[in-house]
Tab-separated table of C-alpha atoms in Angstrom:
chain	number	residue	atom	x	y	z
A	13	MET	CA	-0.114	-0.134	-0.065
A	14	LEU	CA	2.483	2.498	-0.445
A	15	ARG	CA	2.263	3.691	-3.582
A	16	HIS	CA	-0.506	5.693	-1.307
A	17	GLY	CA	2.623	7.726	-0.929
A	18	ARG	CA	2.211	10.385	-3.625
A	19	GLY	CA	-1.460	10.631	-3.792
A	20	PHE	CA	-2.173	7.399	-6.457
A	21	GLY	CA	-5.341	5.391	-6.058
A	22	ILE	CA	-6.877	7.956	-3.208
A	23	HIS	CA	-10.064	8.329	-3.149
A	24	SER	CA	-11.135	10.964	-0.346
A	25	PRO	CA	-10.145	14.692	-1.537
A	26	PHE	CA	-9.285	15.048	1.981
A	27	ALA	CA	-6.468	12.417	1.971
A	28	PHE	CA	-4.990	13.170	-1.471
A	29	ARG	CA	-4.077	16.843	-0.699
A	30	PHE	CA	-3.022	16.322	2.760
A	31	ILE	CA	-0.420	13.734	1.293
A	32	THR	CA	0.188	15.697	-1.589
A	33	GLU	CA	0.099	19.491	-0.057
A	34	VAL	CA	1.120	18.344	2.922
A	35	LEU	CA	2.914	15.582	3.905
A	36	ASN	CA	5.118	15.552	0.594
A	37	GLN	CA	5.380	19.181	-0.255
A	38	ASN	CA	8.719	20.190	-1.166
A	39	ARG	CA	8.588	23.996	-0.895
A	40	ALA	CA	10.173	25.983	1.282
A	41	TYR	CA	7.338	27.663	4.343
A	42	TYR	CA	8.161	31.052	6.594
A	43	ALA	CA	9.502	29.349	9.405
A	44	TYR	CA	12.373	26.854	7.816
A	45	GLU	CA	15.159	29.233	9.058
A	46	ARG	CA	14.472	28.436	12.472
A	47	LEU	CA	13.534	24.970	12.083
A	48	THR	CA	16.413	22.976	10.374
A	49	ASP	CA	15.212	19.688	10.792
A	50	LYS	CA	13.528	18.112	8.231
A	51	ARG	CA	11.109	16.307	11.087
A	52	LEU	CA	10.585	19.292	12.940
A	53	ARG	CA	9.543	20.853	9.366
A	54	LEU	CA	6.592	18.076	9.032
A	55	VAL	CA	5.522	18.921	12.016
A	56	PHE	CA	4.981	22.379	11.398
A	57	ARG	CA	2.977	21.255	7.954
A	58	VAL	CA	0.783	19.380	9.186
A	59	ALA	CA	-0.162	22.213	12.390
A	60	LEU	CA	-0.167	24.672	9.802
A	61	ALA	CA	-2.794	22.362	7.677
A	62	LEU	CA	-4.642	20.711	10.198
A	63	GLY	CA	-4.890	24.014	13.229
A	64	GLY	CA	-6.646	23.835	16.528
A	65	GLU	CA	-7.225	25.899	18.885
A	66	ARG	CA	-6.517	23.841	21.840
A	67	VAL	CA	-3.318	22.090	21.212
A	68	ALA	CA	-1.401	18.910	23.453
A	69	VAL	CA	2.717	18.570	22.881
A	70	TYR	CA	4.361	15.843	24.306
A	71	GLY	CA	8.015	15.566	23.935
A	72	SER	CA	10.981	17.910	22.470
A	73	ARG	CA	10.982	21.664	23.864
A	74	ARG	CA	11.991	22.370	19.989
A	75	LEU	CA	8.612	19.717	19.256
A	76	ALA	CA	6.683	22.009	21.132
A	77	GLU	CA	8.510	25.714	19.346
A	78	ALA	CA	7.356	23.716	16.326
A	79	VAL	CA	3.663	23.844	16.597
A	80	ARG	CA	4.222	27.094	18.427
A	81	THR	CA	5.023	28.940	15.281
A	82	ALA	CA	2.171	27.328	12.907
A	83	LEU	CA	0.163	28.035	15.168
A	84	PRO	CA	1.089	30.645	17.296
A	85	LYS	CA	-3.253	31.705	18.682
A	86	ALA	CA	-3.380	28.391	20.154
A	87	ARG	CA	-3.710	27.209	23.480
A	88	LEU	CA	-1.051	24.316	25.153
A	89	VAL	CA	-3.486	22.578	26.911
A	90	GLY	CA	-3.730	18.491	28.455
A	91	ARG	CA	-7.289	17.906	27.852
A	92	ARG	CA	-9.621	17.652	25.067
A	93	PRO	CA	-7.176	19.221	22.552
A	94	ASP	CA	-7.992	19.572	18.497
A	95	LEU	CA	-4.321	18.615	17.584
A	96	VAL	CA	-1.825	16.245	19.574
A	97	VAL	CA	1.709	16.527	18.740
A	98	MET	CA	4.638	14.173	20.331
A	99	GLU	CA	7.857	12.311	19.795
A	100	ALA	CA	8.238	9.073	21.139
A	101	ASP	CA	11.467	9.226	21.313
A	102	TYR	CA	11.271	11.862	23.986
A	103	ALA	CA	8.493	11.435	25.718
A	104	SER	CA	8.378	10.200	29.231
A	105	ASP	CA	6.009	7.094	30.218
A	106	ASP	CA	3.370	8.991	31.929
A	107	GLU	CA	3.443	11.256	28.178
A	108	LYS	CA	3.013	8.366	26.687
A	109	GLN	CA	0.305	7.577	28.649
A	110	ALA	CA	-0.887	11.189	28.288
A	111	PHE	CA	-0.688	11.286	24.048
A	112	ALA	CA	-2.618	8.152	24.184
A	113	ASP	CA	-5.783	9.550	26.425
A	114	ALA	CA	-5.524	12.659	24.379
A	115	VAL	CA	-5.766	10.438	20.800
A	116	ALA	CA	-8.925	8.493	22.466
A	117	ASP	CA	-10.021	11.869	23.594
A	118	GLY	CA	-9.141	14.811	20.743
A	119	ALA	CA	-9.769	15.773	17.618
A	120	ASN	CA	-6.314	15.264	15.724
A	121	ALA	CA	-3.190	13.403	16.065
A	122	LEU	CA	0.718	13.324	15.877
A	123	LEU	CA	3.229	10.784	16.598
A	124	THR	CA	6.261	10.152	16.041
A	125	GLY	CA	10.163	8.904	16.582
A	126	SER	CA	12.069	5.448	15.925
A	127	ARG	CA	8.890	3.356	18.404
A	128	ARG	CA	5.514	3.822	18.382
A	129	PHE	CA	4.119	2.306	21.547
A	130	GLY	CA	2.188	-1.040	21.611
A	131	ARG	CA	-1.302	0.540	22.208
A	132	LEU	CA	-1.653	2.859	18.576
A	133	LYS	CA	-2.896	-0.278	16.992
A	134	GLU	CA	-5.831	-0.387	19.124
A	135	LEU	CA	-6.541	3.551	19.455
A	136	LEU	CA	-6.797	3.862	15.996
A	137	ALA	CA	-9.674	0.635	15.343
A	138	SER	CA	-11.145	2.579	18.888
A	139	LEU	CA	-11.788	5.292	16.890
A	140	PRO	CA	-14.870	6.462	15.069
A	141	ASP	CA	-14.324	8.412	12.376
A	142	GLY	CA	-10.937	10.137	10.491
A	143	MET	CA	-7.809	9.528	9.137
A	144	SER	CA	-4.851	7.728	9.917
A	145	PHE	CA	-1.278	7.919	7.825
A	146	ASP	CA	1.325	5.895	8.813
A	147	ASN	CA	5.086	5.777	7.260
A	148	HIS	CA	6.235	2.548	8.531
A	149	ARG	CA	9.356	4.352	10.095
A	150	GLY	CA	8.821	6.232	13.135
A	151	THR	CA	5.681	8.745	12.268
A	152	VAL	CA	1.911	8.525	12.598
A	153	VAL	CA	-0.660	11.453	11.410
A	154	ILE	CA	-3.909	10.777	13.020
A	155	VAL	CA	-6.929	13.304	11.811
A	156	ARG	CA	-10.107	13.295	13.857
A	157	ASN	CA	-12.867	14.347	12.863
A	158	PRO	CA	-16.642	13.108	12.187
A	159	LYS	CA	-17.091	14.514	8.824
A	160	LEU	CA	-14.695	12.147	7.622
A	161	PRO	CA	-14.595	8.488	7.111
A	162	ARG	CA	-12.766	6.529	8.809
A	163	GLN	CA	-9.483	4.818	6.956
A	164	ASP	CA	-5.699	4.372	7.146
A	165	PHE	CA	-3.444	5.337	4.546
A	166	ASP	CA	0.277	3.917	4.340
A	167	VAL	CA	2.317	6.544	3.180
A	168	ARG	CA	5.635	7.433	2.624
A	169	PHE	CA	6.285	10.883	4.248
């Protein structure tokens, strides 16, 4: 299913636009001078595309800065967030549990890192709506939206 990495075979207009215009974007954004890491640039683009007024960030300070740069008016919260961002490599066990709670309760989520923790597949299976995008290299984007059908995509980004 990695053919979805370029948008081929995807019938959802939202998923196609998200893959081609956000995940696979190769043009520079205004904040790229401050965000030198490729992974932080991806987080920045995802936060810009998905938006959110209430954001939860688990992991490094640099990740939180990338999200704040994309969404300067968003409030950092711990409960009922619109967008959740986590770096598995930098998150403590308590932060991973808080992330799981936020995915189950929140509207959008992003998980990055070399190892996703075991409950992620269970969390995805329990979601009633929304889409997930997984590159199988430690980055998963979960978009919770009642207007989107429940679908999972394997993509390269």
